[in-house]
Amino acid sequence: MIRTAATTPFADQKPGTSGLRKKVPHFRQPNYVENFIQSIFDALDGFAGQTLVVGGDGRYFNAEVVQIVIRMAAANGFGRVLVGRDGLLSTPAASNVIRKYKAFGGIILSASHNPGGPTEDFGIKYNIGNGGPAPEKVTDAIFERTKAIVAWKTVDGPDVDLSRIGETKVGQMTVGIIDPVDDYAALMETLFDFDAIRALFASGFSMRFDAMSAVTGPYAEEILERRLGAPAGTVINKVPLPDFGGHHPDPNLVHAKDLYDLMMGPDAPDFGAASDGDGDRNLVIGRGQFVTPSDSLAILAANANLAPGYAGGLKGIARSMPTSAAADHVAKKLGIGCYETPTGWKFFGNLLDAGLATICGEESAGSGSDHVREKDGLWAVLLWLNILAVRRESVKTVVEKHWTEFGRNYYSRHDYEGLDATVANALMDELRNSLPALPDAHMNDLFVARADDFAYSDPVDGSLSKRQGVRVIFRGGSRVVFRLSGTGTEGATLRVYIERYEPDPARHGLDTQEALRELIANADMIAGIAARTGRAAPDVIT
Ligand code: VG1
Ligand code: CO
């Protein structure tokens, strides 16, 4: 029986860079989840009798919201819901399931790298039929609906047992519980030379994969340890926990510091990697060699042809605007297209669908390809392993040779977290106002060449996205970029991205922060960060 419940709108359900993210108690307000789910369905057309994929990263509140979504999907007329066992699906695995089973779309429950728990973060994201995050015109329509909603629909009945693979019915709708790993692992086998990687491990190659008590554990264990023969114990923190063991499941130098210290120490294995809460990000560290995500994207693109799935070459490379230009040098050498998009994976979907790009990446530890429509942490790790299995060189050698061939893009991101939102918005406003006066300004031996607020015109559908980050580009190509995070749930986070290109191999051995010193000082001078925020230093440097 379909039940309709009356409701009133919430004013704060605007999706950010990657879905709606709030604290769990906020989501727990009566009608809050239901309003947003109903607004998604109301904003869509033509799904009667179709399939919806549902899954999440296993964080606190995941299982409850899966049950809500199943009941509401049944009441709204979906024909079938596919759910990962125990409500689990990594973000890239969900993208694959949507594509493979030709679903109408999917609802992914995750706040990605944000912490989990009763008072921590939760998130809901809608993905369209190509498997990728809903583009802005869809998220805008959802937001409009949240402001006008008066009722939501559900069916009453007992919870579905999510622990058992198989089919059951909720109202008229079929619920299929599927293994969250199988389809994904099968896809990886089509892309990479598993025999070569198996031989690499058999030759004594050692690895540590830190799943950070998040969703990738079961995927990494199955693929690395079972199918590729990495020794048991290669994957650590492999059981997904609702609070990620109390940590931020963010694979960066702050939250994955244990891995970093191991890789820089005397007992380092050959290769270290980690992924985030929902499995779409990756961290890659060789013995004694950290690889910046921007460099990783460039190196993966330059060597992708060594993996069977990419042996025919790449159609193009896309990167988000704040990501370093390292990948651009590769695209140029390969003679293929190179695209610069706003932050967030939703901007890559059209390029991938249109066959303009094969590999995409972001400086925030995300890379992926046209195999799905999300970034994919384990994919990046497997492509690295495939490259190492063919080249039989250390990560350090691969990185150094890459810099010698293409030059080195020194790169760092400085995050100022938990700022007062009014202060952060004022800083950005002032920065925007100062743009016309910046060209030709002289600071610390550098001259500003140009300064703008990045706007993106999608080459496929022509849609325009404005105000995507302030860029100040100096003569010679060095630059600083400023934008506010769209994924946080507390105050505002200012991200400052700093980049300098160095073609001369004799100058490739510098410490990154040292190499960027003048630019860092210029960034503070341009935006008045210390003066406005009272912060002497960033909270996180990656
Ligand atoms: C951050 C990253 C962005 C990434 C987004 C979602 O967004 O900067 O590159 O696409 O998170 O990643 P923001 O607006 O906070 O800078 V995930 O792994 O949270 O789905
Ligand atoms: Co993520």
Short mmCIF file of C-alpha atoms in Angstrom, two decimals, residues 13 33 47 71 143 182 185 189 198 232 249 263 273 292 294 317 325 348 355-356 382-383 431-432 452 462 468 506 512:
data_model
loop_
_atom_site.label_atom_id
_atom_site.label_comp_id
_atom_site.label_asym_id
_atom_site.label_seq_id
_atom_site.Cartn_x
_atom_site.Cartn_y
_atom_site.Cartn_z
CA GLN A 13 19.19 20.85 0.49
CA VAL A 33 16.04 12.24 4.09
CA PHE A 47 11.68 5.72 -14.60
CA ARG A 71 10.48 1.72 0.19
CA PHE A 143 17.30 21.63 -5.49
CA ASP A 182 31.94 -9.51 -8.25
CA ALA A 185 36.43 -7.37 -10.06
CA GLU A 189 40.13 -8.25 -15.20
CA ARG A 198 50.57 -11.95 -10.50
CA ALA A 232 47.79 -12.17 3.05
CA PRO A 249 38.98 8.02 5.62
CA MET A 263 56.97 4.20 2.86
CA ALA A 273 48.47 2.76 -1.61
CA THR A 292 51.34 13.80 -6.14
CA SER A 294 48.57 15.43 -10.43
CA ILE A 317 42.95 13.54 -21.16
CA ALA A 325 49.32 20.90 -15.88
CA PHE A 348 33.90 14.64 -16.94
CA GLY A 355 34.69 9.82 -26.63
CA LEU A 356 36.73 13.02 -26.23
CA LEU A 382 45.88 -1.57 -10.52
CA LEU A 383 47.03 0.57 -13.44
CA LEU A 431 39.59 38.53 -4.40
CA ARG A 432 37.11 38.66 -7.28
CA ASP A 452 40.25 35.51 -13.76
CA GLY A 462 27.36 23.95 -24.30
CA GLN A 468 34.59 27.92 -10.49
CA ALA A 506 69.02 19.67 -12.52
CA THR A 512 58.13 21.08 -2.82
#
